[in-house]
Amino acid sequence: MDSAVLLDLLGNENRRRILRLLATKPCYVTEISEYLDVSPKAVIDHLRKLEEAGLIESTTDDQRRKYFRITRSLRLEVSVSPYGFGAKSAYPAKSSLDMSGRCPHLSIELPDGSGVGPTTDLADLADEFSRLQDLDRELSLAQRWVQGRVEDTLSRIDDRLGTEADSRFFAAVLAALVETDGTPAAVAEEVGARERTVADALARLADVGVVAREAGGDDGPDRYRIR
């Protein structure tokens, strides 16, 4: 789902309260109306928007009452900092997803190599749930640590280049120098920017002594390397 659409939907407090209620159990319009203390007509309008977005779905019981429930899990992350604003949403991966080699910087222990096993024993399932909750907290802490290090790194780049610089872009350019042959064309392709823009950035980095320029021979392109 588009993150901007999701943010717009969740910007309404009553829609957030509806989702909070539906996360506990399926409900029909009257229940939701009483919970929110708003008219059924207003509730129906909120439910329609949530249903059109695919966040909820409805079913009819034996008494022909329409119940609403959350369709599936969805994760939304919003990042706001002096160096950028971003939002991304994603659905949970399937339990069958092979995590081998996907997170080389992390060590995740999987009891049977594939996540939750086929057991239906409640004690085992409760233990697995507790373990996954611990893992979720640890990953959240690790993410906060990484974000702090990223901002510290960008702040140091600001100190070298000036506060008016796009430190995140310059950081991407420097990282691309390590991964490429150092030509403006290769760096531009790596960071997804115009070659002229990258060439100007490399020239500025050279001016402040962060990178060194090596003239290309036989009319070849100049190359840059980190000092």
Tab-separated table of C-alpha atoms in Angstrom, residues 122 135 160 187 202 209:
chain	number	residue	atom	x	y	z
A	122	LEU	CA	0.074	-24.411	23.476
A	135	LEU	CA	13.399	-10.483	19.168
A	160	ARG	CA	33.073	19.167	6.932
A	187	VAL	CA	28.817	6.902	-9.134
A	202	LEU	CA	32.681	15.156	-6.306
A	209	GLY	CA	39.992	17.506	0.812
